[in-house]
Amino acid sequence: MHSNLEDNPLNHFEPYLPLLSEALQKLDAWRNRFGEHAGIAQADPDEIRNILSDLETRLEGNYPFHHPQYAGQMLKPPHPVAWLAYALTATINPNNHALDGGPPTSQMEKEAVAHLAGMVGYEENWLGHLTSAGTIANLEALFVSREIHPGKKVAATANAHYTHSRMSHVLNMPFLEIPVSARGVPDLDFIDMHGREIGTLVVTMGTTGLGYVEPLGEMLALSKKHGFRIHADAAYGGFFRLIAPDLPKHADWNLLSEADSIVIDPHKHGLQPYGCGSVLYKDASVGRFFKHDSPYTYFTSDQLHLGEISLECSRAGASAAAFWATLELLPLTPDGLGSVLRKARNASVSFTERVKESKEFDLYTEPDLDIAGYFKIPGQKTASAVSESSQRIFREGMENPESGYHLSLFRVPAAHFCTIFHDYDADAHDVVLLRSVFMKEEHEAYIDILADRLGM
Ligand SMILES: *Cc1c(COP(=O)(O)O)cnc(C)c1O
């Protein structure tokens, strides 16, 4: 089967380069308005060309993150509008820590974050800002939790990102791990039983492993009963809110606005280069916990400085510009950025169908989003035979760059695996599955090729 992807003009960067050059020339006119000076740092272009050429060669050591044959980890290139906006803004290098570090990019950050608040359904009185990643965004939300419920526990499921237990340690907060079923369903009785100890319950909307969407509705009901906070970690899944009606757990997505805090990573499903996370709070009064008075930041205006509500100091204004520009092109609507998420979701649905039709492979669990866990059925039905075949298939895919594929591996407890697949012998502690993240819109048209290459 042949793809015509190579003929697709969108696979080339040429059309975008004149746009950057035009915009840089206009920005030069602005630079020159300030009168004669020694100029921007000068260097010999030929020397830089040589270095860039060496860099280009080194970059070829990457896996093909841009290509749909790469269906491994949560990695993909940013949208052209994002890297163009980032590159243009980075020539000025504004800092969104204080308003004076970059008035226009601070304004763009406020506008972009307001779009995120609108997407999750927060109205008025919310607070939020961009961060350099989901990790620091989660740290901030847990810090606020600690200030509100000192001494109480952070509870998160065994499928939650490891950052929650690690950051609880950093914040000196006790951490409680909630057991999950083989299919990723949190033990709600366990949460109910420990309700009084919990200060904040983390609900992951799209786990990093297999993209499970945890039952926000039922977890919110427990928070009302016991009075703990709900922190939605939607670092990976947040933008799926845009296509909630098309998803299996749409009722939970519609309740996102009831979470006390939410983390969403624009550098995961928001088409951004790395350095772009975000945190939102339902009640703006949590801003009081961030109060500081620094002689270094130059408060020349009464307006909100983003550094006043953030634990991080310097942050790239270019990130805000890139995200803002992306939302101008692809607004947070079902037909804007939602169209990209829909293609990713469609890809995982068609892939899942191929796995189920195949006599050679089996699906671990039905995906809630765009991540599939699956395995090749081994001759001998044991946990270790499944792991061996996953590892072999994983390695084989990378051997031939032109006709191969790139997957990732995911470890589940053998006890869970054998709950779903009764006829397997749990001869090891864990089972290694194959895992595919279908987060590129190009995956939608590529599923059959990928499934054929896998021998499904
Ligand atoms: C990726 C991820 C994080 C960590 O975010 P980074 O941006 O990698 O720092 C936290 N939680 C979840 C659910 C994630 O998927």
XYZ file of C-alpha atoms and ligand atoms in Angstrom:
471
model
C 0.000 0.000 0.000
C 1.431 3.393 -0.980
C 0.772 6.664 0.732
C 0.798 9.971 -1.077
C 1.966 11.713 2.065
C 5.359 12.421 0.505
C 3.671 14.493 -2.218
C 1.726 16.519 0.300
C 2.987 20.142 0.125
C 2.235 20.446 3.848
C 5.172 18.134 4.480
C 7.579 20.883 3.500
C 8.592 24.041 5.279
C 9.352 26.196 2.217
C 5.957 27.960 2.034
C 6.407 29.255 5.577
C 9.945 30.587 5.371
C 9.092 33.790 3.412
C 6.484 34.564 6.092
C 9.159 34.571 8.782
C 11.485 36.631 6.653
C 8.740 39.227 5.913
C 7.767 39.509 9.551
C 11.408 39.844 10.637
C 11.917 42.649 8.127
C 8.914 44.508 9.529
C 10.214 44.019 13.038
C 13.579 45.391 11.885
C 11.806 48.608 10.931
C 10.553 48.846 14.501
C 14.047 48.131 15.837
C 15.479 50.912 13.690
C 13.008 53.473 15.007
C 15.140 53.874 18.097
C 17.965 55.499 16.196
C 21.499 54.522 15.285
C 23.353 52.061 17.479
C 25.909 49.323 17.153
C 23.260 46.883 15.925
C 22.193 43.446 17.029
C 24.995 41.044 17.894
C 26.846 40.562 14.600
C 28.342 37.306 13.484
C 29.650 35.821 10.286
C 26.699 34.152 8.515
C 29.013 31.597 6.924
C 30.216 30.465 10.302
C 26.656 30.157 11.505
C 25.744 28.254 8.346
C 28.415 25.682 9.145
C 27.199 25.299 12.701
C 23.594 24.966 11.546
C 24.676 22.341 9.091
C 26.310 20.354 11.896
C 23.198 20.840 14.010
C 21.009 19.609 11.161
C 23.088 16.439 10.934
C 22.850 15.878 14.653
C 19.072 16.394 14.596
C 18.795 13.458 12.192
C 19.482 11.314 15.239
C 15.848 11.893 16.309
C 13.040 9.431 15.777
C 10.595 10.626 13.085
C 8.258 12.438 15.475
C 6.689 14.301 12.541
C 5.720 11.142 10.650
C 2.582 9.085 11.274
C 4.731 5.916 11.376
C 5.785 7.345 14.735
C 2.961 6.264 17.055
C 4.990 5.930 20.227
C 5.208 8.588 22.909
C 3.385 11.916 23.326
C 5.573 13.724 20.827
C 4.872 15.748 17.716
C 6.178 18.907 16.058
C 4.397 22.190 16.773
C 2.054 23.798 14.258
C 3.894 26.082 11.772
C 2.030 29.132 13.104
C 3.333 28.290 16.596
C 7.010 27.953 15.686
C 6.872 30.971 13.371
C 5.345 33.103 16.134
C 7.812 31.665 18.641
C 10.832 32.330 16.411
C 9.721 35.877 15.587
C 9.057 36.768 19.234
C 12.248 35.121 20.461
C 14.306 37.693 18.508
C 13.051 40.187 21.130
C 12.974 37.616 23.971
C 10.303 39.151 26.207
C 9.882 37.736 29.711
C 6.348 37.188 30.969
C 7.376 37.214 34.592
C 6.528 40.901 35.007
C 4.342 43.073 32.841
C 7.340 45.287 32.131
C 9.261 42.300 30.813
C 6.888 42.106 27.877
C 3.658 44.094 27.813
C 2.356 42.687 24.492
C 3.160 39.023 25.274
C 1.706 39.388 28.799
C -1.488 40.636 27.182
C -1.422 37.694 24.734
C -0.979 35.309 27.661
C -4.012 36.786 29.422
C -6.094 36.453 26.248
C -4.950 32.887 25.564
C -5.581 31.806 29.161
C -9.042 33.412 29.012
C -9.757 31.165 26.012
C -8.682 28.146 28.076
C -10.936 29.247 30.952
C -13.795 29.588 28.475
C -13.104 26.083 27.128
C -13.320 24.467 30.562
C -16.424 26.500 31.437
C -15.004 28.744 34.173
C -16.973 31.972 34.451
C -15.781 35.266 35.961
C -13.687 35.225 39.123
C -11.208 32.582 37.834
C -7.468 32.953 37.869
C -4.843 31.363 35.658
C -1.609 31.666 33.756
C 0.742 29.768 31.504
C 3.650 27.826 32.983
C 6.741 26.266 31.487
C 5.198 22.770 31.828
C 2.517 20.606 33.398
C 4.816 19.621 36.242
C 5.189 23.137 37.641
C 1.483 23.784 36.963
C 0.565 20.750 39.098
C 3.050 21.840 41.769
C 1.315 25.222 42.001
C -2.127 23.668 42.255
C -0.928 21.316 45.022
C 0.753 24.232 46.816
C -2.616 26.046 46.845
C -4.215 22.831 48.159
C -1.729 22.709 51.005
C -2.406 26.323 51.981
C -6.146 25.649 52.031
C -6.004 22.237 53.762
C -2.753 22.172 55.745
C -1.778 18.743 57.029
C -4.273 16.908 54.822
C -3.418 14.395 52.123
C -3.109 14.642 48.376
C -4.874 11.582 46.953
C -4.337 10.377 43.406
C -4.824 7.045 41.674
C -2.120 4.542 40.817
C -2.550 5.705 37.207
C -1.935 9.388 37.996
C 1.286 10.981 36.753
C 4.172 10.298 39.153
C 4.608 14.055 39.545
C 1.789 14.125 42.141
C 3.502 11.877 44.661
C 6.838 13.527 43.922
C 5.449 17.070 44.332
C 3.603 16.073 47.501
C 7.031 15.073 48.794
C 8.503 18.421 47.707
C 5.653 20.239 49.454
C 5.928 18.028 52.524
C 2.310 16.870 52.116
C 1.222 13.303 52.894
C 0.285 11.353 49.756
C -2.364 8.665 49.414
C -2.382 6.295 46.429
C -5.841 5.176 45.347
C -6.033 1.643 43.936
C -7.529 1.142 40.484
C -9.205 -1.780 38.757
C -7.672 -3.610 35.814
C -9.563 -1.226 33.524
C -8.308 1.878 35.334
C -11.428 2.599 37.400
C -10.540 4.222 40.756
C -11.707 2.460 43.929
C -14.410 4.925 45.019
C -15.101 3.056 48.290
C -11.449 3.492 49.200
C -11.715 7.268 48.606
C -14.935 7.402 50.635
C -13.292 5.479 53.484
C -10.325 7.912 53.575
C -12.459 10.986 52.864
C -11.621 12.804 56.081
C -7.845 12.563 55.584
C -7.944 13.963 52.066
C -7.357 17.672 51.386
C -7.230 17.367 47.599
C -8.248 14.609 45.252
C -6.431 14.590 41.914
C -8.664 13.469 39.038
C -6.713 12.648 35.885
C -8.596 13.506 32.715
C -6.511 11.400 30.361
C -3.850 9.367 32.160
C -0.374 9.529 30.688
C -0.222 5.749 30.255
C -3.371 4.697 28.421
C -5.370 7.943 28.377
C -7.997 6.857 30.903
C -10.507 9.543 31.833
C -11.270 9.136 35.524
C -14.909 9.423 36.722
C -14.985 13.122 37.584
C -18.731 13.064 38.325
C -18.473 10.420 41.029
C -15.295 11.943 42.426
C -16.987 15.372 42.632
C -19.851 13.792 44.577
C -17.320 12.448 47.101
C -15.704 15.884 47.377
C -19.093 17.396 48.243
C -19.603 14.750 50.896
C -16.166 15.147 52.514
C -15.234 18.756 51.672
C -11.932 18.086 49.888
C -10.752 19.964 46.794
C -10.778 18.525 43.306
C -7.741 19.101 41.117
C -8.216 18.003 37.515
C -4.929 16.992 35.914
C -5.873 17.427 32.271
C -2.279 18.033 31.157
C -2.687 15.495 28.376
C -6.456 15.335 27.883
C -7.645 18.930 28.474
C -8.209 19.906 24.855
C -10.458 16.852 24.333
C -13.069 18.984 26.152
C -13.625 20.522 22.690
C -15.039 17.290 21.296
C -16.680 16.039 24.495
C -19.940 14.983 22.743
C -17.934 12.540 20.578
C -16.207 10.864 23.530
C -17.261 7.872 25.641
C -17.097 9.799 28.937
C -18.770 13.004 27.757
C -20.725 13.509 30.985
C -17.480 13.762 32.977
C -15.972 16.202 30.481
C -19.006 18.446 30.901
C -18.304 18.685 34.647
C -14.781 20.042 34.242
C -15.940 23.529 35.287
C -16.677 22.155 38.776
C -13.034 21.282 39.484
C -11.274 23.719 41.860
C -8.139 23.754 39.746
C -7.188 22.433 36.313
C -3.890 21.832 34.544
C -3.738 21.721 30.738
C -0.561 21.441 28.644
C -0.673 23.385 25.373
C 2.652 21.680 24.560
C 0.891 18.300 24.504
C -2.344 18.620 22.490
C -2.271 22.368 21.848
C 0.247 22.180 18.973
C 2.897 24.150 20.906
C 6.655 23.816 21.186
C 7.818 22.747 24.655
C 7.683 25.300 27.386
C 3.914 25.727 27.491
C 1.733 24.412 30.321
C -1.085 26.151 32.177
C -2.926 26.192 35.481
C -6.417 27.556 36.158
C -8.225 28.123 39.459
C -11.977 28.379 39.789
C -11.711 30.923 42.615
C -9.385 33.871 42.003
C -8.927 34.490 45.725
C -6.239 31.765 45.810
C -3.991 34.484 44.334
C -3.410 35.596 47.951
C -1.122 32.604 48.529
C 1.320 33.853 45.904
C 1.760 37.316 47.369
C 5.320 38.544 47.300
C 7.108 41.844 47.351
C 10.285 41.786 45.365
C 12.656 44.668 44.777
C 13.695 43.068 41.495
C 10.424 43.194 39.664
C 9.622 46.646 38.513
C 5.957 47.291 39.138
C 5.280 50.336 37.041
C 1.596 49.650 36.604
C -1.310 48.700 38.810
C -2.387 45.944 36.459
C -1.885 42.294 37.321
C 1.640 41.063 36.740
C 1.650 37.387 35.836
C 4.663 36.914 38.109
C 2.435 37.838 41.036
C 0.381 34.673 40.677
C 3.104 32.254 39.668
C 5.879 30.357 41.439
C 8.108 30.561 38.385
C 9.889 33.810 37.640
C 11.304 34.111 34.110
C 9.129 32.548 31.428
C 9.287 32.845 27.637
C 6.994 35.541 26.300
C 7.537 33.713 23.014
C 5.500 30.781 24.373
C 2.543 33.052 25.013
C 2.880 34.588 21.542
C 3.018 31.135 19.941
C -0.054 29.876 21.770
C -1.967 33.104 21.160
C -1.142 32.953 17.422
C -2.222 29.318 17.236
C -5.582 30.141 18.811
C -6.093 32.943 16.264
C -5.833 30.290 13.547
C -7.443 27.394 15.408
C -9.793 28.744 18.087
C -10.913 26.550 20.976
C -14.065 25.350 19.227
C -15.167 21.933 17.961
C -14.269 22.984 14.395
C -11.103 24.879 15.319
C -8.546 23.027 17.405
C -11.288 20.458 18.052
C -10.934 19.254 14.446
C -7.359 18.181 15.221
C -8.439 16.326 18.368
C -11.233 14.609 16.434
C -8.772 13.220 13.907
C -6.604 11.874 16.712
C -9.626 10.269 18.318
C -10.797 8.823 14.973
C -7.343 7.346 14.459
C -7.504 5.498 17.774
C -11.035 4.249 17.020
C -10.016 2.836 13.622
C -6.849 1.353 15.042
C -8.823 -0.293 17.836
C -11.153 -1.803 15.239
C -8.198 -3.213 13.324
C -6.798 -4.745 16.529
C -10.137 -6.351 17.347
C -10.611 -7.727 13.821
C -7.139 -9.213 13.889
C -6.630 -12.819 14.938
C -3.022 -12.070 15.823
C -3.511 -9.182 18.257
C -5.725 -8.305 21.193
C -6.782 -4.994 22.706
C -6.039 -4.390 26.392
C -8.812 -1.875 27.136
C -11.047 0.384 25.002
C -9.380 3.810 24.679
C -11.131 6.816 26.229
C -9.039 9.202 24.103
C -6.354 8.574 21.467
C -4.002 6.130 23.209
C -4.243 2.383 22.590
C -2.774 -0.457 24.686
C -2.570 -3.823 22.855
C -0.481 -6.941 22.438
C 0.317 -9.754 20.042
C -1.233 -13.038 21.090
C 1.681 -15.357 21.916
C 1.846 -19.105 21.211
C 2.026 -19.801 24.899
C -0.524 -17.908 26.983
C 1.655 -16.510 29.731
C 2.384 -13.026 31.020
C 6.072 -13.329 30.159
C 5.355 -14.493 26.584
C 3.197 -11.372 26.027
C 6.020 -9.158 27.332
C 8.593 -10.863 25.112
C 6.506 -10.424 21.980
C 5.826 -6.744 22.807
C 9.516 -6.079 23.210
C 10.365 -7.883 19.983
C 7.707 -6.018 17.943
C 8.799 -2.734 19.491
C 12.414 -3.314 18.408
C 11.583 -4.675 14.944
C 9.614 -1.549 14.052
C 12.683 0.646 14.354
C 14.931 -1.526 12.198
C 13.779 -0.306 8.799
C 13.252 3.482 8.664
C 11.259 3.385 5.412
C 8.802 0.615 6.071
C 8.853 0.461 9.843
C 6.962 1.978 12.729
C 7.669 3.385 16.169
C 5.608 2.291 19.164
C 6.090 2.529 22.900
C 5.857 -0.047 25.686
C 3.606 0.063 28.722
C 3.816 -2.072 31.844
C 0.666 -3.249 33.670
C 0.426 -5.533 36.713
C 0.019 -9.165 35.601
C -2.798 -9.448 38.163
C -4.727 -6.787 36.209
C -3.949 -8.376 32.873
C -5.189 -11.784 33.992
C -8.414 -10.278 35.362
C -9.269 -9.279 31.795
C -7.655 -12.250 30.010
C -8.508 -15.215 32.248
C -6.818 -17.852 30.120
C -3.323 -16.385 30.645
C -0.928 -17.617 33.270
C 0.494 -14.869 35.536
C 4.065 -16.202 35.526
C 5.583 -12.724 36.044
C 4.810 -9.668 38.137
C 4.124 -7.365 35.185
C 3.027 -7.585 31.585
C 4.560 -5.357 28.931
C 2.017 -4.128 26.386
C 2.423 -2.242 23.137
C 1.218 1.344 23.386
C 0.442 3.847 20.656
C -0.320 7.529 21.048
C -2.242 8.702 17.957
C -1.948 12.398 18.654
C -1.074 13.598 15.158
C -3.906 14.477 12.814
C -1.965 12.654 10.079
C -2.539 9.420 11.975
C -6.166 9.338 10.857
C -5.241 8.550 7.230
C -2.364 6.256 8.174
C -3.961 3.636 10.414
C -4.328 0.963 7.736
C -0.707 1.289 6.681
C 0.432 1.041 10.285
C -1.810 -1.936 11.028
C -0.552 -3.692 7.858
C 3.057 -3.111 8.882
C 2.295 -4.603 12.275
C 0.859 -7.656 10.514
C -2.696 -7.226 11.824
C 2.558 15.114 30.802
C 1.784 15.057 32.039
C 2.217 15.712 33.198
C 3.559 16.416 33.286
O 3.576 17.530 32.472
P 4.922 18.061 31.763
O 4.400 19.116 30.839
O 5.556 16.902 31.066
O 5.790 18.633 32.838
C 1.392 15.671 34.301
N 0.218 14.998 34.278
C -0.216 14.354 33.176
C -1.538 13.653 33.209
C 0.551 14.357 32.020
O 0.125 13.691 30.923
